[in-house]
XYZ file of C-alpha atoms in Angstrom:
211
model
C -23.561 14.891 -25.130
C -19.715 14.926 -24.770
C -20.138 18.312 -23.190
C -22.080 16.838 -20.529
C -20.127 14.138 -19.837
C -17.177 16.522 -19.418
C -19.135 18.864 -17.504
C -19.726 15.721 -14.975
C -16.292 14.907 -14.710
C -15.038 18.055 -14.009
C -18.071 18.479 -11.275
C -17.082 14.969 -9.395
C -13.368 15.819 -9.175
C -14.413 18.908 -7.789
C -16.691 17.147 -5.264
C -13.601 14.866 -4.612
C -11.231 17.564 -4.272
C -13.034 19.456 -1.742
C -13.961 16.418 0.050
C -10.016 15.753 0.370
C -9.513 19.334 1.305
C -11.270 18.696 4.422
C -9.676 15.663 5.693
C -7.330 16.005 8.533
C -3.701 16.315 7.757
C -1.587 13.643 9.008
C 1.269 11.673 8.822
C 3.580 14.256 7.717
C 5.433 14.872 4.005
C 4.587 12.110 1.604
C 5.882 12.596 -1.777
C 3.809 10.331 -4.161
C 1.130 9.032 -1.525
C -1.793 11.247 -4.165
C -1.179 8.238 -5.716
C -3.167 6.267 -3.832
C -6.344 8.394 -5.455
C -5.110 6.931 -8.856
C -7.009 3.682 -8.207
C -9.088 2.673 -11.284
C -11.891 1.602 -9.358
C -14.014 4.087 -6.848
C -12.861 3.424 -3.418
C -16.065 2.422 -2.082
C -16.104 -0.611 -5.220
C -12.536 -1.985 -4.029
C -12.220 -5.461 -2.741
C -10.211 -6.324 0.299
C -8.181 -8.621 -2.485
C -5.883 -7.244 -4.729
C -3.985 -9.448 -7.428
C -1.062 -7.252 -8.833
C -0.164 -7.624 -12.555
C 2.878 -10.019 -11.964
C 0.630 -12.544 -9.552
C 0.999 -15.773 -11.816
C 1.595 -19.455 -10.476
C 3.152 -20.389 -13.847
C 6.671 -21.279 -13.164
C 6.544 -19.226 -10.273
C 5.507 -19.268 -6.608
C 3.620 -15.906 -5.607
C 3.616 -14.412 -2.990
C 0.169 -13.489 -0.674
C 0.529 -11.047 2.134
C -2.600 -10.626 4.144
C -3.413 -9.043 7.723
C -5.521 -6.861 9.720
C -5.900 -3.444 9.869
C -6.688 -1.840 13.770
C -7.950 1.125 14.754
C -5.809 3.285 17.058
C -6.712 1.123 20.038
C -4.808 -1.965 18.487
C -7.987 -3.912 18.668
C -10.737 -2.983 17.215
C -10.868 -3.980 13.503
C -10.654 -0.860 11.413
C -13.186 -1.305 7.887
C -13.247 0.641 4.604
C -9.060 1.835 4.941
C -7.637 1.892 1.442
C -4.637 0.534 0.945
C -1.777 1.086 -1.910
C 1.081 -0.730 -2.436
C 3.640 -0.683 -5.036
C 6.786 -2.465 -5.579
C 9.968 -3.222 -7.796
C 10.024 -6.463 -10.487
C 12.713 -9.425 -10.003
C 15.036 -7.120 -11.574
C 14.460 -4.403 -9.035
C 13.291 -1.888 -11.251
C 10.312 0.149 -11.171
C 8.786 -0.543 -14.663
C 5.919 1.259 -16.250
C 3.939 -0.065 -18.898
C 3.525 1.399 -22.296
C 1.205 4.810 -22.156
C 1.427 5.177 -18.287
C 0.618 7.906 -16.857
C 0.340 10.179 -13.681
C 2.440 8.485 -10.993
C 2.411 4.794 -12.552
C 5.480 6.337 -14.284
C 7.477 6.890 -11.112
C 5.952 3.912 -9.345
C 5.715 1.137 -12.127
C 2.741 -0.801 -12.889
C 3.421 -3.222 -10.033
C 0.913 -1.776 -7.925
C -2.889 -2.307 -6.637
C -5.304 -0.903 -4.179
C -7.717 -2.496 -1.714
C -9.674 -1.681 0.988
C -10.487 -3.714 3.717
C -13.992 -5.255 4.844
C -16.023 -5.439 7.754
C -13.367 -7.746 9.843
C -10.335 -5.009 9.155
C -8.720 -7.547 6.764
C -6.915 -7.543 3.446
C -4.907 -9.440 1.068
C -2.780 -8.893 -1.716
C -0.736 -11.423 -4.202
C 2.373 -10.735 -6.013
C 5.767 -11.706 -6.779
C 8.812 -10.806 -4.437
C 10.230 -7.948 -5.478
C 14.203 -7.436 -6.097
C 16.179 -4.970 -4.423
C 17.695 -1.882 -6.170
C 20.320 -3.210 -8.533
C 23.832 -1.877 -7.036
C 22.408 -0.742 -3.700
C 22.219 -1.905 -0.168
C 18.433 -1.231 0.695
C 16.410 -4.012 1.319
C 13.883 -5.453 -1.259
C 10.686 -3.411 -0.127
C 7.333 -2.744 -1.117
C 5.620 0.382 -0.548
C 2.580 1.014 1.164
C 0.333 4.189 1.656
C -2.676 4.301 3.701
C -5.882 6.264 3.523
C -8.543 6.383 6.437
C -11.773 8.105 6.042
C -11.749 11.679 7.552
C -7.919 11.975 7.341
C -5.163 12.149 4.511
C -3.234 9.508 2.794
C 0.159 8.955 4.351
C 2.483 5.954 4.572
C 3.710 3.646 6.865
C 6.735 1.264 6.883
C 7.320 -0.650 4.034
C 6.752 -4.306 3.745
C 10.245 -5.909 4.004
C 11.490 -9.729 4.380
C 13.405 -11.268 7.645
C 15.282 -13.311 5.419
C 16.849 -10.216 3.289
C 20.435 -10.455 4.228
C 20.386 -6.709 3.083
C 18.319 -5.870 6.112
C 20.681 -5.921 8.670
C 20.537 -5.513 12.424
C 21.490 -1.841 11.988
C 18.489 -0.989 9.406
C 16.091 -2.667 11.853
C 16.976 -0.689 14.200
C 16.572 2.332 12.220
C 12.924 1.050 11.014
C 9.982 3.775 12.586
C 7.637 1.217 12.815
C 4.846 3.476 11.078
C 1.705 1.860 11.352
C 3.831 -1.218 13.441
C 6.356 -3.761 12.252
C 6.517 -4.050 8.432
C 9.035 -7.183 8.434
C 7.564 -10.096 7.142
C 8.406 -13.845 8.064
C 7.806 -16.134 4.634
C 6.244 -19.382 4.872
C 6.428 -21.621 2.379
C 3.060 -22.962 1.779
C 3.740 -25.091 -1.159
C 2.504 -23.668 -4.119
C 3.022 -20.405 -2.884
C 4.954 -18.295 0.114
C 2.647 -16.459 2.664
C 3.042 -13.813 5.050
C 1.194 -11.770 7.762
C 1.354 -8.449 8.639
C -1.456 -6.555 10.963
C -1.469 -2.829 10.649
C -2.467 -0.563 13.561
C -3.530 2.985 12.170
C -1.738 5.940 13.941
C 1.300 4.385 15.519
C 4.110 6.299 15.253
C 2.274 8.592 12.840
C 2.799 12.150 13.324
C -0.370 14.316 14.093
C -2.477 11.625 14.433
C -5.639 12.274 16.413
C -6.310 11.084 19.673
C -10.083 10.439 18.690
C -10.062 10.148 14.960
């Protein structure tokens, strides 16, 4: 029985790798983007809402980020798009839980996966990350995208409009991959909220004209 289970897992892995190999290469080099495939839930079972491990209302005000993912035309909602996000903790470190494997050891355990619904909507709840200690990089949330038929690629990080480290010079250097990632936070009382719409293919190298 154990051998049969192992054989089945190998077959499923080979099928997934074959399907991935047939995806069109887009976005250019992307170290760590393959972490999107470490989702503990199969892509087709993911929800549009992800609650990251640090999300809490106990003595803190969490951050809820939501938006709509649009197709390359900029107006048609894109369903079944996978988003993978990860970020530092409140001290600016990527901290992985004990026994972490794969990319979790580098990305830390504050990460999550979502799949856009039929309206292209996504949402995740977490705590606001801190910038790297001793560095001038603004606090940020990394995000990777996986569309049907295309390889995964990164888009501009979520950054915060009120972050003093997000200087005018740094704003000008943003690539706007997928559109602007600058978040304007709204204090909703028991939490902070922000919205970012994502535009597939925008400023993405090798993106097909008709995906």
